[in-house]
Coordinates of C-alpha atoms and ligand atoms in Angstrom, one line a residue:
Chain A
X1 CA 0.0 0.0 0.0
X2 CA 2.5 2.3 1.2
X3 CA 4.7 1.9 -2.0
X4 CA 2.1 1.9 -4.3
X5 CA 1.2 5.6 -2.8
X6 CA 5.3 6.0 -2.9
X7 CA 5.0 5.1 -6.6
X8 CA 2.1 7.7 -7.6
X9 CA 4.0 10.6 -6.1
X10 CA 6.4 9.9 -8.6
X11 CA 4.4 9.7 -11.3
X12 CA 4.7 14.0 -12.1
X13 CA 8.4 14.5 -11.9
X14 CA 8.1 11.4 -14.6
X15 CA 5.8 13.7 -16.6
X16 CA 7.8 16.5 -16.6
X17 CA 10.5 14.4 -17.7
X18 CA 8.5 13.6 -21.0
X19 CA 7.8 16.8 -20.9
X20 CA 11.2 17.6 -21.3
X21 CA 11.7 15.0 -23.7
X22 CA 9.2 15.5 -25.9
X23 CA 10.5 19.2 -26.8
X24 CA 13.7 18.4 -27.4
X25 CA 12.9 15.4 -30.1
X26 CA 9.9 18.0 -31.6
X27 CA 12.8 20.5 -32.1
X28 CA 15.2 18.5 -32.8
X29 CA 12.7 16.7 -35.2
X30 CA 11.9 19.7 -37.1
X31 CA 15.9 20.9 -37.5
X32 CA 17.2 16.9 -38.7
X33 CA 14.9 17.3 -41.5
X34 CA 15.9 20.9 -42.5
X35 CA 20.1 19.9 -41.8
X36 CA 18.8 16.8 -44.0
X37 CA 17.4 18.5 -46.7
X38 CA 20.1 20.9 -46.7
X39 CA 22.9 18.9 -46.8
X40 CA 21.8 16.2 -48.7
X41 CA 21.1 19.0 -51.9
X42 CA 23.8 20.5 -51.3
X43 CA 26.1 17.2 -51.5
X44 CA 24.1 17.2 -55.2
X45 CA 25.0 20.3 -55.7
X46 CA 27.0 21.5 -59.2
X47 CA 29.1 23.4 -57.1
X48 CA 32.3 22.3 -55.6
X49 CA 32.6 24.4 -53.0
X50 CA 28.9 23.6 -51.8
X51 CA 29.2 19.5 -52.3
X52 CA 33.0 20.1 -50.4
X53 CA 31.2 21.6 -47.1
X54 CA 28.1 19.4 -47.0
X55 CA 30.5 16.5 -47.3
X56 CA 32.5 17.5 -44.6
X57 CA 29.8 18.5 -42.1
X58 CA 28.1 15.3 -42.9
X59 CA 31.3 12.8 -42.4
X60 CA 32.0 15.1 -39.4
X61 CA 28.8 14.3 -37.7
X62 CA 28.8 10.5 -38.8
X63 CA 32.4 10.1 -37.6
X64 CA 31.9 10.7 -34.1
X65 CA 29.7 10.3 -31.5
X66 CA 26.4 12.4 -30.5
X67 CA 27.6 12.5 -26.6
X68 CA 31.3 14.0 -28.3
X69 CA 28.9 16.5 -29.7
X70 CA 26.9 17.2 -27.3
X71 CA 29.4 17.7 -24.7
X72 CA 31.5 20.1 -27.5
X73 CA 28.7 22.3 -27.7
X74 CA 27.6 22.7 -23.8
X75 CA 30.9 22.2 -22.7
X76 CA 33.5 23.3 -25.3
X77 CA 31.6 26.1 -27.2
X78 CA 31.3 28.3 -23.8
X79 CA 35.1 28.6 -23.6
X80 CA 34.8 30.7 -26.7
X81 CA 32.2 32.3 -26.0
X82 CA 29.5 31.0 -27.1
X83 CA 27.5 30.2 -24.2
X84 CA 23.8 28.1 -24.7
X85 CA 21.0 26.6 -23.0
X86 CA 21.1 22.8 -22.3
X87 CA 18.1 23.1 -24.1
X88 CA 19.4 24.9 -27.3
X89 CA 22.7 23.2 -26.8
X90 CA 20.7 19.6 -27.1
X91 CA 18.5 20.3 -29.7
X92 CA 21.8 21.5 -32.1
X93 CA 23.9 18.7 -31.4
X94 CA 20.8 15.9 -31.9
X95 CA 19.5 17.8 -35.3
X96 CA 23.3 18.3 -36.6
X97 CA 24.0 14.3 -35.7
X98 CA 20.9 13.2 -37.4
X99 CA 20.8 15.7 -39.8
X100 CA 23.8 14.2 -40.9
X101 CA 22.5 10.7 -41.0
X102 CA 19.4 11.7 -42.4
X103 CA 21.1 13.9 -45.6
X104 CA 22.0 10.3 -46.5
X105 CA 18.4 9.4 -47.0
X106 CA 17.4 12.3 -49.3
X107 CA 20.7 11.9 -51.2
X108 CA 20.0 8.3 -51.9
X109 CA 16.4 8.5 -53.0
X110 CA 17.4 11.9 -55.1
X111 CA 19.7 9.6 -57.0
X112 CA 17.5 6.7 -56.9
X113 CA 15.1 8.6 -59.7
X114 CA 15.9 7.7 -63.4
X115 CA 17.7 9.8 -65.5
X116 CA 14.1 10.0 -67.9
X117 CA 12.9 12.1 -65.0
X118 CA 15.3 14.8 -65.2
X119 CA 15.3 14.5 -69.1
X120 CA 11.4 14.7 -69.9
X121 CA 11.5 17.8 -67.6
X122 CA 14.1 19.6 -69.1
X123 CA 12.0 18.5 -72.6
X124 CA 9.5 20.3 -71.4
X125 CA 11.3 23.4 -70.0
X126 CA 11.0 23.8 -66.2
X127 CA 13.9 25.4 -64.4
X128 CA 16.5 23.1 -62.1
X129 CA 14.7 24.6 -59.5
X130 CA 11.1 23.3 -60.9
X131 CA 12.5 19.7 -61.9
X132 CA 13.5 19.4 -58.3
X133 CA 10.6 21.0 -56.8
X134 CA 7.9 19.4 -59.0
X135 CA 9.5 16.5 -60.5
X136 CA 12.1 15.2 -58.8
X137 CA 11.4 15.4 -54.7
X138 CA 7.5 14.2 -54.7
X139 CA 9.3 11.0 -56.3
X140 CA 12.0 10.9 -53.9
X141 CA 10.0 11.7 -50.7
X142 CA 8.3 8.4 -51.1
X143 CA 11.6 6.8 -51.0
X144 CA 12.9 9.0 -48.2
X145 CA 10.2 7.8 -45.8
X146 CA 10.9 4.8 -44.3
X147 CA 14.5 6.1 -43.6
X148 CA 12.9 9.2 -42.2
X149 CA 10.9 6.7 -39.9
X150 CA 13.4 5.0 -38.6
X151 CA 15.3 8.2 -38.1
X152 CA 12.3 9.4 -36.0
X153 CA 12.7 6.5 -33.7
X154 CA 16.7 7.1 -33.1
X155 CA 16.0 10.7 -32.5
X156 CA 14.1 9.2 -29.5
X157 CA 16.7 6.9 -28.2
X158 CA 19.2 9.6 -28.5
X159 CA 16.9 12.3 -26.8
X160 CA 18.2 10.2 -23.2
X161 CA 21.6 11.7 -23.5
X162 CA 20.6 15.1 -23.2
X163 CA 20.0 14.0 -19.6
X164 CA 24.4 14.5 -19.6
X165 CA 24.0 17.8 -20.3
X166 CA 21.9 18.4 -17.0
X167 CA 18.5 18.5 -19.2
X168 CA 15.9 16.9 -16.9
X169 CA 14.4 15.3 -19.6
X170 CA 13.0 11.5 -18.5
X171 CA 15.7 9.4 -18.3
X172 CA 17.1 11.6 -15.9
X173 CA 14.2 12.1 -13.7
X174 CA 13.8 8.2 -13.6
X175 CA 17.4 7.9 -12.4
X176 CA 17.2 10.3 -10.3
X177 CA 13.6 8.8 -8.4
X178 CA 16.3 5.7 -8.4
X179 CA 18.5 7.2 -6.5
X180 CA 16.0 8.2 -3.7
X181 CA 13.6 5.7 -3.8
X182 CA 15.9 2.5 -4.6
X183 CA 13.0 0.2 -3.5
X184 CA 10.9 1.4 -7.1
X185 CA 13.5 0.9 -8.8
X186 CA 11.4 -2.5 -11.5
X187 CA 8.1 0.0 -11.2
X188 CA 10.4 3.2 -12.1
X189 CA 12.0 1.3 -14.9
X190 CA 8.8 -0.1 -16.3
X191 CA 6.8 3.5 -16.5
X192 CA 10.2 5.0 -18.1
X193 CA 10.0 1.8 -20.8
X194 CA 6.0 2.9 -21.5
X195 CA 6.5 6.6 -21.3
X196 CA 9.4 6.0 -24.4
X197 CA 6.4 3.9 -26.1
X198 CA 4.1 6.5 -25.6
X199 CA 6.3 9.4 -27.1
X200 CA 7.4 7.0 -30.0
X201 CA 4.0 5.4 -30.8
X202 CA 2.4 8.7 -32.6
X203 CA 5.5 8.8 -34.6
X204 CA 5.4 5.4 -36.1
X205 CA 1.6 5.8 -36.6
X206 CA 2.5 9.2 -38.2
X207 CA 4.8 7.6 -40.4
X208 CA 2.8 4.8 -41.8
X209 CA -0.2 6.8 -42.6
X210 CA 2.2 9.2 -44.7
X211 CA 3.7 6.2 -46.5
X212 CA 0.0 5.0 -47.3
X213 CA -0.8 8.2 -48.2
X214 CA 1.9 8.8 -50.4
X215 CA 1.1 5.5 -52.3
X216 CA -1.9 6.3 -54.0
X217 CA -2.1 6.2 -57.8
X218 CA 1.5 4.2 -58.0
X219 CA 2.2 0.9 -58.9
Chain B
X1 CA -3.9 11.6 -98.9
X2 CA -3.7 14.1 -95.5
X3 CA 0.2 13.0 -95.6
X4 CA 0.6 14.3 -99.7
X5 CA -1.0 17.3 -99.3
X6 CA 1.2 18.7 -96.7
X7 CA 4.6 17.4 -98.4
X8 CA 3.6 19.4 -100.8
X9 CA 3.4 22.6 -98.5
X10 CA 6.7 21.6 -96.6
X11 CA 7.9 21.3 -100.4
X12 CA 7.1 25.1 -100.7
X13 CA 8.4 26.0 -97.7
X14 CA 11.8 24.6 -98.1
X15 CA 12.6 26.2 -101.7
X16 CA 11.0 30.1 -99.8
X17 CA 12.4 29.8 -96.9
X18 CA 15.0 29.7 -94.4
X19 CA 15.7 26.3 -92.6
X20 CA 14.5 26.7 -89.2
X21 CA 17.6 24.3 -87.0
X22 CA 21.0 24.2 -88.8
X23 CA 24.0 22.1 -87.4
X24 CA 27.3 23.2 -88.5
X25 CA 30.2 21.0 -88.3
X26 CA 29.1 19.5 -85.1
X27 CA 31.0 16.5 -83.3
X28 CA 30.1 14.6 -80.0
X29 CA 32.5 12.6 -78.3
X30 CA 31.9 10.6 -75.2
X31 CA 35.8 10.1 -73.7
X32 CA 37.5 8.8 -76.9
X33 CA 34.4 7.8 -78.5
X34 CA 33.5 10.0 -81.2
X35 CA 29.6 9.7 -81.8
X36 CA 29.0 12.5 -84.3
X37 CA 31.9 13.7 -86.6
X38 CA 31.3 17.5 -88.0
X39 CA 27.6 17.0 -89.0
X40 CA 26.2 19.3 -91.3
X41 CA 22.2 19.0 -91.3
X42 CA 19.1 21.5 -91.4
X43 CA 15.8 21.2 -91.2
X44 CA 13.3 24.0 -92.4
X45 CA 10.0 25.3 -91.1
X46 CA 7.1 22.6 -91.0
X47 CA 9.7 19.7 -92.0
X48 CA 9.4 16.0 -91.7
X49 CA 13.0 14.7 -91.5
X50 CA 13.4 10.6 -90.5
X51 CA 16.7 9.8 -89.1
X52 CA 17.7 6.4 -89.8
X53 CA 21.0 4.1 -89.7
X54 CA 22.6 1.3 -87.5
X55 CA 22.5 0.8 -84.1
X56 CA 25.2 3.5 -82.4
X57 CA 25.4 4.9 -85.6
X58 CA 25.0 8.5 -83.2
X59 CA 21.1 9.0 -84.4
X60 CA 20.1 9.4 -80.8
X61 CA 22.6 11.7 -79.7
X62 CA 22.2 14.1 -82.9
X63 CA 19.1 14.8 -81.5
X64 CA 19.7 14.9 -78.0
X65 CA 22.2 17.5 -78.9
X66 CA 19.0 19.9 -80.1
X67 CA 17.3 19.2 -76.6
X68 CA 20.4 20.4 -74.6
X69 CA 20.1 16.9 -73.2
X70 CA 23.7 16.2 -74.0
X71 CA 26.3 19.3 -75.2
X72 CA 28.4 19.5 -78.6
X73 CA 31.9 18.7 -78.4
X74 CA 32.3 21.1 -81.1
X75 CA 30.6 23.1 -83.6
X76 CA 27.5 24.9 -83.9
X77 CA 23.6 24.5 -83.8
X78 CA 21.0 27.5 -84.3
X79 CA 17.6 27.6 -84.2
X80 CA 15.9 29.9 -86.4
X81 CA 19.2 31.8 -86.8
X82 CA 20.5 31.8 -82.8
X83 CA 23.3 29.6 -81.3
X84 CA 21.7 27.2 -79.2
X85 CA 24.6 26.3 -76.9
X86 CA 26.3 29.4 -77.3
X87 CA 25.9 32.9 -77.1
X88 CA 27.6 36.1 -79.0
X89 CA 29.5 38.1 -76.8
X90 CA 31.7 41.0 -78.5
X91 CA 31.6 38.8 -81.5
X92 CA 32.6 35.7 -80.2
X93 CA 30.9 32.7 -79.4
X94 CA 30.9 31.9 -75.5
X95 CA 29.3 28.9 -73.7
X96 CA 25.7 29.5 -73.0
X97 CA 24.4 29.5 -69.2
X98 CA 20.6 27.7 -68.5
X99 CA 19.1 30.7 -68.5
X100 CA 20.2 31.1 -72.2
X101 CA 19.2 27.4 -73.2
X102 CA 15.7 28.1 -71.0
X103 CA 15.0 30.8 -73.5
X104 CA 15.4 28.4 -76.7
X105 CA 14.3 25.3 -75.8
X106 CA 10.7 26.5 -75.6
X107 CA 10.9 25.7 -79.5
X108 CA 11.4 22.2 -78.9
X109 CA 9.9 19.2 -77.4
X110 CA 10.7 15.6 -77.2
X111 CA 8.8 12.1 -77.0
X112 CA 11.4 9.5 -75.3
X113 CA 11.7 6.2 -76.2
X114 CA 10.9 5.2 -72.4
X115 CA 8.0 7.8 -72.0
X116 CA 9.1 9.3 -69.2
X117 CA 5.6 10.0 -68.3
X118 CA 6.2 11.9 -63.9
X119 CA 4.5 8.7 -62.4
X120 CA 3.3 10.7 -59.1
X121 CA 0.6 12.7 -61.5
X122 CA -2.0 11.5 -63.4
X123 CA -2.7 11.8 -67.3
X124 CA -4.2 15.5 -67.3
X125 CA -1.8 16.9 -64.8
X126 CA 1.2 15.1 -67.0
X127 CA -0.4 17.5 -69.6
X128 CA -0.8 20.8 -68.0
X129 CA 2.3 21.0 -65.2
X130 CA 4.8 22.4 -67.8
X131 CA 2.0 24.4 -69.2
X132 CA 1.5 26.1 -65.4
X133 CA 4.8 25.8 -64.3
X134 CA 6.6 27.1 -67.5
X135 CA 4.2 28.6 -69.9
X136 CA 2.5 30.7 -67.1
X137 CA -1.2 29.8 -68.4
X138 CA -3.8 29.5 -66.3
X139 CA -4.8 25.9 -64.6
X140 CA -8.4 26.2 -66.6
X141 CA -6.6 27.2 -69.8
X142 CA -3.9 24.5 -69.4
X143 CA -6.6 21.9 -68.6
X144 CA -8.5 22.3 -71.9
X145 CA -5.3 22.9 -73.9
X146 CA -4.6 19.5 -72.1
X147 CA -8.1 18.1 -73.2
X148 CA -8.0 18.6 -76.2
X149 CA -4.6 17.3 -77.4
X150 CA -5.9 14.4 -75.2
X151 CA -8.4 13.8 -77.2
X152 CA -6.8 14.2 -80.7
X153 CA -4.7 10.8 -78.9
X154 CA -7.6 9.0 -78.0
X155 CA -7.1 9.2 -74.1
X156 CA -9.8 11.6 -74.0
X157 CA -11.2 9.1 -71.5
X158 CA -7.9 8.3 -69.1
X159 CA -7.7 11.9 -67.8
X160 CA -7.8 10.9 -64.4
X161 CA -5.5 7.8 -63.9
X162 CA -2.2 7.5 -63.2
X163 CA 0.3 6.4 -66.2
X164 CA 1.3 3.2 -64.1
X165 CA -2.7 2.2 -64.9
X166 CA -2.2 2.7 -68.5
X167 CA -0.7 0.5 -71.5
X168 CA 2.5 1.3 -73.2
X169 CA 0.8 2.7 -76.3
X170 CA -1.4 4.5 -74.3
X171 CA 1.6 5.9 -72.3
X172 CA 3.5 7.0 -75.0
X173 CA 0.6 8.5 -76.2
X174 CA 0.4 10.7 -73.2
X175 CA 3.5 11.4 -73.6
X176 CA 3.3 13.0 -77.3
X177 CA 0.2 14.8 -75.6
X178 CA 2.3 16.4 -73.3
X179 CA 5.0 17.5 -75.4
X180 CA 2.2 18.9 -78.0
X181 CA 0.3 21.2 -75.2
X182 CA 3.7 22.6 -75.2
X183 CA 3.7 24.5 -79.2
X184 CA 7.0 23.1 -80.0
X185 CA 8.4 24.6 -83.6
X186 CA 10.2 20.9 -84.0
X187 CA 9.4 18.3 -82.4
X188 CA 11.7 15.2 -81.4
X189 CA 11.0 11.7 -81.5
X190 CA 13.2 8.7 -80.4
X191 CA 11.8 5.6 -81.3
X192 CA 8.9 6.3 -80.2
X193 CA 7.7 2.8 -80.8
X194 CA 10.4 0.5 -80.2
X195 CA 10.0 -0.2 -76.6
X196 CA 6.2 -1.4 -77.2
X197 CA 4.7 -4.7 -77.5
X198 CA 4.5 -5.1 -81.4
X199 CA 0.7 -5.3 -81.1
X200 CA 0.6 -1.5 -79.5
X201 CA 3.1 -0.2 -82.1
X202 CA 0.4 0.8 -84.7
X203 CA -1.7 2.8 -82.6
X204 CA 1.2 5.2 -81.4
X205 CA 2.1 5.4 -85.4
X206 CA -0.9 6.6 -86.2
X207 CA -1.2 9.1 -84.1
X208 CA 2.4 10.1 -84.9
X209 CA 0.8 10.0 -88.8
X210 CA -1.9 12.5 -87.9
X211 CA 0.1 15.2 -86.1
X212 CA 2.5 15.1 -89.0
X213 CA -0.4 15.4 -91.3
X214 CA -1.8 18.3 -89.8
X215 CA 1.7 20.3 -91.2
X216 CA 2.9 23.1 -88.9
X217 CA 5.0 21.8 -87.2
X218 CA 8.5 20.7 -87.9
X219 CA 9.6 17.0 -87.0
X220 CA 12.7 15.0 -86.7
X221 CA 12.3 10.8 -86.4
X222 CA 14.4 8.5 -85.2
X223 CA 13.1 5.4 -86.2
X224 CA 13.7 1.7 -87.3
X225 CA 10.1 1.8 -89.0
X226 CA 11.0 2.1 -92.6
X227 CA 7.6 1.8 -94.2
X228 CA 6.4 4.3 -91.8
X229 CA 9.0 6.7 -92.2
X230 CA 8.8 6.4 -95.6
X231 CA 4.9 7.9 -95.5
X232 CA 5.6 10.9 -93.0
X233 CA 8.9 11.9 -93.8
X234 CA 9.5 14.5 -95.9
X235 CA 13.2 14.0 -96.1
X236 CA 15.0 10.4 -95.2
X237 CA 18.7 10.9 -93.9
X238 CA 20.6 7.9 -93.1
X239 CA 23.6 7.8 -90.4
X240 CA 26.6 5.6 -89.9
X241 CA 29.7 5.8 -87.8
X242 CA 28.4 9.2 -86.9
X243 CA 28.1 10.9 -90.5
X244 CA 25.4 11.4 -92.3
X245 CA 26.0 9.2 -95.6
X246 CA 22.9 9.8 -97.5
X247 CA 19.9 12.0 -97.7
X248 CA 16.8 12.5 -100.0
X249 CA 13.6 12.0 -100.2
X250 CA 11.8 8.9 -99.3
X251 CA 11.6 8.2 -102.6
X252 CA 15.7 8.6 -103.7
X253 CA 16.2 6.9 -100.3
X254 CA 14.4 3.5 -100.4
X255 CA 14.2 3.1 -104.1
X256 CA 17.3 4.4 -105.7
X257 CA 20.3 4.1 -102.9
X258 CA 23.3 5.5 -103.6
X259 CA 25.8 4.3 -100.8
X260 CA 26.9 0.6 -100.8
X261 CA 26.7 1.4 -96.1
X262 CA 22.6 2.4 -97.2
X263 CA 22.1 -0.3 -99.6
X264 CA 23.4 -2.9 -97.0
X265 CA 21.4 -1.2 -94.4
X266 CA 18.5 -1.8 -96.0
X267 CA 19.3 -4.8 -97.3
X268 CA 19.3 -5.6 -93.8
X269 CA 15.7 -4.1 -92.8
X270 CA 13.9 -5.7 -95.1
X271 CA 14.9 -9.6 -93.6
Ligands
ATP1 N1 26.1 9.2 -72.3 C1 26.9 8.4 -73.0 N2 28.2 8.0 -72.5 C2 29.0 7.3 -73.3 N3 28.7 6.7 -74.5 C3 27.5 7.1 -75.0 C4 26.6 7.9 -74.3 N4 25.4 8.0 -75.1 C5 25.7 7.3 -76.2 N5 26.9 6.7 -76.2 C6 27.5 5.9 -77.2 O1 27.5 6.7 -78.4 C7 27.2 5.8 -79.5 C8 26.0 6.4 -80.3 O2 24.9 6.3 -79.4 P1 23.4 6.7 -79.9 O3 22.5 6.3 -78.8 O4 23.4 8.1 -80.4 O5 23.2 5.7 -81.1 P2 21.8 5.3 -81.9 O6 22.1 5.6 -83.3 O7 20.7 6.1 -81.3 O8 21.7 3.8 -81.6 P3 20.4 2.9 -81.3 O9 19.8 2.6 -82.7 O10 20.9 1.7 -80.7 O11 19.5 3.7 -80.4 C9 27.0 4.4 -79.0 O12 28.2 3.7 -79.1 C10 26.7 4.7 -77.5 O13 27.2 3.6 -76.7
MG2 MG1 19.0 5.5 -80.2

């Protein structure tokens, strides 16, 4: 009885842990797919100079690891003066990590469009910028979605190491509960397990209604 | 009959006026493979000109080259009297930059050999994107431009599906549909028919035998159809190893070859 009214005292700081969580993957959400876009045109690009730095941010960002980066930017950064949130600083490091990843996706599926794309639009006149607006990426988004899915979902594992850079985001409200109230510890565990669930479930349901969506009319 | 009547105007045209696209001297090469070696070749206002010749004989490429799809080597190409892939500065001929070829390939449109149909949009929007997008006319406008080019290839009916839903003929169909909303001055074919069923070549023919019919506009074919090409074209020329052996009417062409390379050619057709 008595932990069970133990447990549901806990059950807020949890909350505001999702809370926490929750706007650092919508942010960081939002910026991967810009950084994505971004760098994966740009690594298209006709330009040298714009394929060079898009390339090098992205093997950058692939090369090492998201707590390297997020510790360089909360930790590292200030020292030059550039001081930020743990909020900001978590949101930059996750969207610049998986933008990187995630410039892969909408290279690949740029590519992956046949050559008679490009040429029939070129046929009929449109502009670089219209065979890539109109022709081009409505094709290639298809193809981008399943990688943006799964992308979706590692932005939510990686949201827990924010928690390092003193964001009390949930995993760190669920360790910290641990620490004072060791006896939980299985229930604490188990509501962390279905609050991640909960946050990634829309998400996945998100994900497959755009990919059904996006099938109509195509073979 | 349609077909005789307007050789005879393209017959007028040619000896009044000026030819519409003229290559001069123009090579390709891809690496060390030379694919066109300094072509000379017009054609004039209203034209019907059918390219034929051997496989990798460069018939492909020549007209590639006239829908900035691929760039010369070397060598010049105008369109009614402007470089296409170059432009005049102080008197000399520089590189052109896209905004340049945006301004001259409104004149031209091609039909692929693959279609090329955009497979996310269906029939009518295939038809009226370019005409929005590029052409600035209005959706309404565009739609019953679209409709009734449609219509002229029988797909009058397929307006709403998606070119996934539709046969290859009907396809490639769309395809010259789309290309036509467009008022091309030439318009470029690639064997149009050779990557159909042979029981859906006939339809896409015919339709190909009616636009030329109707006269205005100019037309280069690249085609193994010799019986076909020999009813449109005004003008047969015939390709090998990237030069253009022989050319003449359909006539001069198929009856009385000159060249031992045509004569073998066609030798070859006929099996
Ligand atoms: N992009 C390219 N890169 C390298 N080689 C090419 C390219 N395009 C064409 N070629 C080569 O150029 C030659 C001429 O090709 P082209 O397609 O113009 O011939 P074609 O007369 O149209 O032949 P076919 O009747 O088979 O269509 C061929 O040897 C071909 O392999
Ligand atoms: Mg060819």
């Amino acid at each position: 009885m008595i932990s069970i009214n133990t447990y549901l005292e806990l059950i807020p700081s949890l909350l505001d842990g999702a809370k926490v969580t929750i706007q650092v993957l919508l942010w960081s959400l939002i910026f991967t797919f810009i950084i994505a876009f971004i760098a994966g045109l740009g690594k298209l690009s006709k330009w040298m100079v714009i394929r060079g730095i898009s390339t090098v941010y992205i093997e950058i960002f692939r090369g090492t690891s998201l707590l390297v980066q997020l510790f360089w930017i909360y930790f590292v950064l200030p020292l030059f003066g550039m001081e930020l949130s743990a909020m900001t600083a978590g949101v930059i490091a996750m969207s610049l990590c998986y933008g990187a990843y995630a410039s892969e996706i909408v290279r690949g599926a740029i590519l992956s469009i046949p050559k008679g794309q490009y040429e029939a639009a070129i046929a009929l006149n449109m502009t670089p910028f219209q065979r890539m607006k109109n022709i081009i990426l409505p094709q290639a988004f298809k193809i981008m979605l399943p990688g943006f899915g799964n992308i979706s979902i590692e932005l939510i594992k990686g949201t827990a190491l924010v928690s390092l850079i003193t964001l009390s985001d949930l995993t760190y409200q669920a360790l910290t509960l641990r620490n004072t109230h060791v006896g939980l510890t299985t229930e604490i565990f188990l509501s962390l397990l279905i609050l991640y669930f909960f946050i990634a479930l829309p998400l996945i349901l998100f994900v497959r209604w755009m990919e059904r969506r996006v099938q109509v009319g195509r073979a | 009959m349609l077909t005789t009547m307007s050789k005879e105007i393209t017959e007028k045209r040619i000896q009044t006026e000026k030819p519409f696209v003229v290559y001069k001297k123009v090579s390709k090469s891809f690496g060390d493979l030379k694919v066109l070696r300094e072509i000379d070749f017009s054609v004039y206002p209203g034209e019907k000109v059918a390219i034929i010749g051997p496989s990798g004989s460069g018939k492909t490429t020549l007209i590639r080259l006239l829908m900035t799809l691929e760039e010369p080597t070397s060598g010049v190409i105008e369109i009614d009297g402007v470089p296409l892939w170059h432009k005049e500065v102080k008197g000399k001929l520089i590189k052109a930059d896209e905004k340049h070829l945006h301004k001259m390939r409104g004149q031209i449109g091609m039909v692929f050999q693959q279609f090329n149909l955009f497979p996310h949009m269906t029939v009518l929007r295939n038809c009226t994107e370019a005409q929005v997008k590029v052409l600035g006319v209005n959706r309404k406008d565009a739609e019953d431009r679209a409709k009734e080019m449609l219509e002229k290839v029988g797909l009058g009916t397929k307006l709403d599906n998606y070119p996934s839903q539709l046969s290859g003929g009907q396809q490639q169909r769309v395809a010259i549909a789309r290309a036509l909303v467009m008022r091309p001055k030439v318009m470029l074919f690639d064997e149009p028919t050779s990557a159909l069923d042979p029981e859906l070549v006939g339809e896409v023919l015919d339709v190909i035998r009616e636009i030329a019919a109707e006269g205005d506009m100019a037309m280069i074919l690249v085609t193994h159809e010799m019986e076909f090409a020999k009813d449109v074209a005004d003008r047969i020329v015939f390709t090998d190893g990237g030069k253009i052996i022989e050319e003449g009417s359909p006539k001069e062409v198929f009856e009385n070859p000159k060249s031992e390379r045509l004569q073998s050619f066609l030798r070859r057709m006929r099996k």
